[in-house]
CSV table of C-alpha atoms and ligand atoms in Angstrom, one decimal:
chain,number,residue,atom,x,y,z
S,1,MET,CA,-146.3,-11.8,-51.8
S,2,ALA,CA,-146.2,-8.1,-50.7
S,3,ILE,CA,-148.9,-5.5,-51.2
S,4,ARG,CA,-147.8,-1.9,-51.9
S,5,THR,CA,-150.3,0.8,-50.9
S,6,LEU,CA,-151.4,2.8,-54.0
S,7,ILE,CA,-154.3,4.8,-52.4
S,8,SER,CA,-154.6,4.9,-48.6
S,9,ALA,CA,-157.8,4.5,-46.7
S,10,GLN,CA,-157.7,8.2,-45.8
S,11,GLU,CA,-157.2,9.3,-49.4
S,12,ILE,CA,-160.2,7.2,-50.4
S,13,ALA,CA,-162.4,8.6,-47.6
S,14,ASP,CA,-161.5,12.2,-48.5
S,15,LYS,CA,-162.2,11.6,-52.2
S,16,LEU,CA,-165.6,9.9,-51.5
S,17,ALA,CA,-166.6,12.8,-49.1
S,18,ASP,CA,-165.9,15.2,-52.0
S,19,MET,CA,-167.7,13.0,-54.5
S,20,GLY,CA,-170.7,12.6,-52.2
S,21,ARG,CA,-171.0,16.4,-51.8
S,22,ARG,CA,-171.0,16.9,-55.5
S,23,ILE,CA,-173.6,14.2,-56.0
S,24,ALA,CA,-175.8,15.6,-53.3
S,25,SER,CA,-175.8,19.1,-54.9
S,26,ASP,CA,-176.3,17.7,-58.5
S,27,TYR,CA,-179.2,15.5,-57.5
S,28,VAL,CA,-181.0,17.8,-55.0
S,29,GLY,CA,-184.8,17.6,-55.5
S,30,ARG,CA,-184.5,14.4,-57.6
S,31,ASP,CA,-185.2,10.9,-56.6
S,32,LEU,CA,-181.8,9.3,-56.8
S,33,LEU,CA,-181.4,5.6,-57.3
S,34,MET,CA,-177.8,4.4,-56.7
S,35,VAL,CA,-177.0,1.1,-58.4
S,36,GLY,CA,-174.0,-0.7,-57.1
S,37,VAL,CA,-172.3,-3.2,-59.4
S,38,LEU,CA,-171.5,-6.3,-57.3
S,39,LYS,CA,-169.3,-7.6,-56.0
S,40,GLY,CA,-166.6,-5.1,-56.3
S,41,ALA,CA,-168.6,-1.9,-55.7
S,42,PHE,CA,-170.0,-2.9,-52.3
S,43,MET,CA,-167.4,-1.0,-50.3
S,44,VAL,CA,-167.6,2.2,-52.5
S,45,MET,CA,-171.3,2.0,-52.4
S,46,ALA,CA,-171.4,1.8,-48.6
S,47,ASP,CA,-168.9,4.6,-48.0
S,48,LEU,CA,-170.0,6.9,-50.9
S,49,ALA,CA,-173.7,6.7,-50.0
S,50,ARG,CA,-173.0,7.8,-46.4
S,51,GLN,CA,-171.5,11.0,-47.9
S,52,VAL,CA,-174.6,11.8,-50.0
S,53,ASP,CA,-176.9,13.9,-47.8
S,54,LEU,CA,-180.1,13.2,-49.7
S,55,PRO,CA,-182.9,10.6,-49.5
S,56,VAL,CA,-181.3,7.9,-51.7
S,57,GLU,CA,-182.6,4.5,-52.8
S,58,PHE,CA,-180.3,1.6,-53.4
S,59,ASP,CA,-180.3,-1.3,-55.8
S,60,PHE,CA,-177.6,-3.7,-56.9
S,61,MET,CA,-176.7,-5.6,-60.1
S,62,ALA,CA,-174.2,-8.4,-60.2
S,63,VAL,CA,-172.2,-8.9,-63.4
S,64,SER,CA,-169.3,-11.1,-64.2
S,65,SER,CA,-166.7,-10.2,-66.7
S,66,TYR,CA,-163.4,-11.7,-65.7
S,67,GLY,CA,-163.8,-15.1,-64.1
S,68,ALA,CA,-160.7,-15.7,-62.0
S,69,SER,CA,-158.3,-14.2,-64.4
S,70,THR,CA,-156.7,-10.7,-64.3
S,71,GLN,CA,-157.5,-10.1,-68.0
S,72,THR,CA,-160.8,-9.0,-69.4
S,73,SER,CA,-162.7,-11.5,-71.5
S,74,GLY,CA,-165.0,-9.0,-73.1
S,75,VAL,CA,-167.9,-11.2,-72.1
S,76,VAL,CA,-170.4,-9.7,-69.6
S,77,ARG,CA,-173.0,-11.8,-67.9
S,78,ILE,CA,-175.8,-10.4,-65.7
S,79,LEU,CA,-175.9,-12.6,-62.7
S,80,LYS,CA,-178.4,-10.5,-60.8
S,81,ASP,CA,-180.6,-7.9,-62.4
S,82,LEU,CA,-182.2,-4.8,-60.7
S,83,ASP,CA,-185.1,-5.5,-58.3
S,84,GLN,CA,-187.1,-2.5,-59.6
S,85,GLU,CA,-188.2,-0.6,-62.7
S,86,ILE,CA,-186.0,2.4,-63.5
S,87,ALA,CA,-188.2,4.2,-66.0
S,88,GLY,CA,-188.3,7.9,-65.1
S,89,ARG,CA,-185.8,7.4,-62.3
S,90,HIS,CA,-182.5,9.2,-61.9
S,91,VAL,CA,-180.0,6.3,-61.9
S,92,LEU,CA,-176.4,6.6,-60.8
S,93,ILE,CA,-174.3,3.5,-61.4
S,94,VAL,CA,-171.6,3.0,-58.8
S,95,GLU,CA,-168.5,1.1,-59.9
S,96,ASP,CA,-165.3,0.2,-58.2
S,97,ILE,CA,-163.1,0.4,-61.3
S,98,ILE,CA,-163.4,0.9,-65.1
S,99,ASP,CA,-160.7,-0.9,-67.0
S,100,SER,CA,-161.6,-1.8,-70.7
S,101,GLY,CA,-165.0,-0.2,-70.2
S,102,LEU,CA,-166.7,-3.2,-71.6
S,103,THR,CA,-168.6,-4.0,-68.5
S,104,LEU,CA,-169.9,-0.5,-68.1
S,105,ASN,CA,-170.7,-0.1,-71.8
S,106,TYR,CA,-172.8,-3.2,-71.6
S,107,LEU,CA,-174.6,-2.0,-68.4
S,108,LEU,CA,-175.3,1.4,-69.9
S,109,LYS,CA,-176.8,-0.1,-73.0
S,110,SER,CA,-179.0,-2.5,-71.1
S,111,LEU,CA,-180.2,0.1,-68.6
S,112,SER,CA,-180.7,3.0,-71.1
S,113,VAL,CA,-183.4,1.0,-73.0
S,114,ARG,CA,-185.4,1.0,-69.8
S,115,ARG,CA,-185.8,4.8,-70.2
S,116,PRO,CA,-184.4,6.2,-66.9
S,117,ALA,CA,-184.8,10.0,-66.5
S,118,SER,CA,-181.0,10.1,-66.3
S,119,LEU,CA,-178.2,7.6,-66.3
S,120,ASP,CA,-174.8,8.5,-65.0
S,121,VAL,CA,-171.7,6.8,-63.5
S,122,ALA,CA,-169.6,7.2,-60.4
S,123,THR,CA,-166.4,5.1,-60.2
S,124,LEU,CA,-163.7,5.1,-57.5
S,125,LEU,CA,-161.0,4.2,-60.1
S,126,LEU,CA,-160.5,4.7,-63.8
S,127,LYS,CA,-157.7,3.0,-65.6
S,128,GLU,CA,-156.4,5.8,-67.7
S,129,GLY,CA,-155.9,5.4,-71.4
S,130,ILE,CA,-157.0,1.8,-72.0
S,131,GLN,CA,-160.7,2.2,-72.4
S,132,ARG,CA,-161.7,0.3,-75.5
S,133,VAL,CA,-165.1,2.0,-75.7
S,134,PRO,CA,-165.6,5.8,-75.4
S,135,LEU,CA,-167.4,6.4,-72.1
S,136,GLU,CA,-168.6,9.4,-70.3
S,137,VAL,CA,-168.0,9.0,-66.6
S,138,LYS,CA,-169.4,11.8,-64.5
S,139,TYR,CA,-167.7,11.1,-61.2
S,140,VAL,CA,-164.2,9.7,-61.1
S,141,GLY,CA,-162.3,9.2,-57.9
S,142,PHE,CA,-158.8,8.5,-59.0
S,143,SER,CA,-157.2,7.9,-62.4
S,144,ILE,CA,-154.6,5.1,-62.2
S,145,GLY,CA,-152.1,3.4,-64.5
S,146,PRO,CA,-152.7,0.0,-66.1
S,147,GLU,CA,-151.5,-2.1,-63.2
S,148,PHE,CA,-153.8,-4.6,-61.6
S,149,VAL,CA,-155.0,-3.4,-58.2
S,150,ILE,CA,-156.7,-5.1,-55.3
S,151,GLY,CA,-158.5,-4.0,-52.1
S,152,TYR,CA,-161.4,-1.8,-51.2
S,153,GLY,CA,-163.8,-4.2,-52.9
S,154,LEU,CA,-161.4,-5.3,-55.7
S,155,ASP,CA,-160.3,-8.9,-55.8
S,156,TYR,CA,-157.6,-11.1,-57.1
S,157,ALA,CA,-159.1,-14.6,-57.5
S,158,GLY,CA,-161.8,-13.7,-55.0
S,159,LEU,CA,-159.4,-12.5,-52.3
S,160,TYR,CA,-158.3,-9.1,-50.9
S,161,ARG,CA,-161.6,-7.4,-51.2
S,162,ASN,CA,-161.5,-6.6,-47.5
S,163,LEU,CA,-158.3,-4.5,-47.6
S,164,PRO,CA,-159.2,-1.0,-46.4
S,165,TYR,CA,-157.0,0.6,-49.1
S,166,VAL,CA,-156.2,0.1,-52.8
S,167,GLY,CA,-152.9,-1.8,-53.3
S,168,VAL,CA,-150.7,-3.4,-56.0
S,169,MET,CA,-149.5,-6.9,-55.6
S,170,GLU,CA,-145.7,-7.3,-55.8
S,171,GLY,CA,-144.0,-10.6,-56.4
S,172,ASP,CA,-145.8,-13.9,-57.0
S,173,PRO,CA,-149.4,-14.0,-56.0
S,174,ALA,CA,-149.8,-16.6,-53.2
Y,201,IMP,P1,-163.8,-3.7,-67.6
Y,201,IMP,O1,-165.0,-4.4,-68.2
Y,201,IMP,O2,-162.6,-4.1,-68.4
Y,201,IMP,O3,-163.9,-2.2,-67.5
Y,201,IMP,O4,-163.6,-4.3,-66.2
Y,201,IMP,C1,-164.5,-4.1,-65.2
Y,201,IMP,C2,-164.4,-5.1,-64.1
Y,201,IMP,O5,-163.1,-5.8,-64.1
Y,201,IMP,C3,-164.3,-4.3,-62.8
Y,201,IMP,O6,-165.6,-4.0,-62.4
Y,201,IMP,C4,-163.6,-5.3,-61.9
Y,201,IMP,O7,-164.4,-6.2,-61.4
Y,201,IMP,C5,-162.6,-6.0,-62.8
Y,201,IMP,N1,-161.3,-5.3,-62.8
Y,201,IMP,C6,-160.7,-4.5,-63.8
Y,201,IMP,N2,-159.5,-4.1,-63.4
Y,201,IMP,C7,-159.2,-4.6,-62.2
Y,201,IMP,C8,-158.1,-4.5,-61.3
Y,201,IMP,O8,-157.1,-3.9,-61.5
Y,201,IMP,N3,-158.3,-5.2,-60.1
Y,201,IMP,C9,-159.4,-6.0,-59.8
Y,201,IMP,N4,-160.4,-6.1,-60.6
Y,201,IMP,C10,-160.4,-5.4,-61.8
Y,202,MG,MG1,-166.8,-4.5,-60.9
């Protein structure tokens, strides 16, 4: 199986530096809580947060939507909830990729009832045109086509999360 580079490590770094600067200027003077969605967002979270020149707090949620398949099931399970209360906090959800939008839609619903002061989303990748739910995503790194991508946190059957770039699998997955 070959992997074709779709977005290079350098392109990702440049984009996250840009996004980090925007976030820092948008949230200046507010207590920002960045919420990473595990497992996929761990790499975006680490690299993006280092580009946000503000005192930032972190938390993580773990959700599962796909199992080992490459197709969305529409079923979202919270495997790990936030450690802290978010009432009155400025919450920024950090995602690796938004595909159908079902996962994010579910997260936004379950977090907004906890009355955060603000609730917004930053994602590295947005699959253009196939969102099944209308979503407002404040910070988008790259819009991509409908192909299945791996690397930079994104997995196929649990593998390839450690690739430093975003790639597309070509040929039979092995
Ligand atoms: P959604 O609920 O369909 O928006 O899918 C969200 C989750 O599915 C993401 O957070 C990923 O974990 C996973 N996912 C969606 N598309 C891809 C992909 O192309 N490669 C790897 N994982 C993906
Ligand atoms: Mg994810």
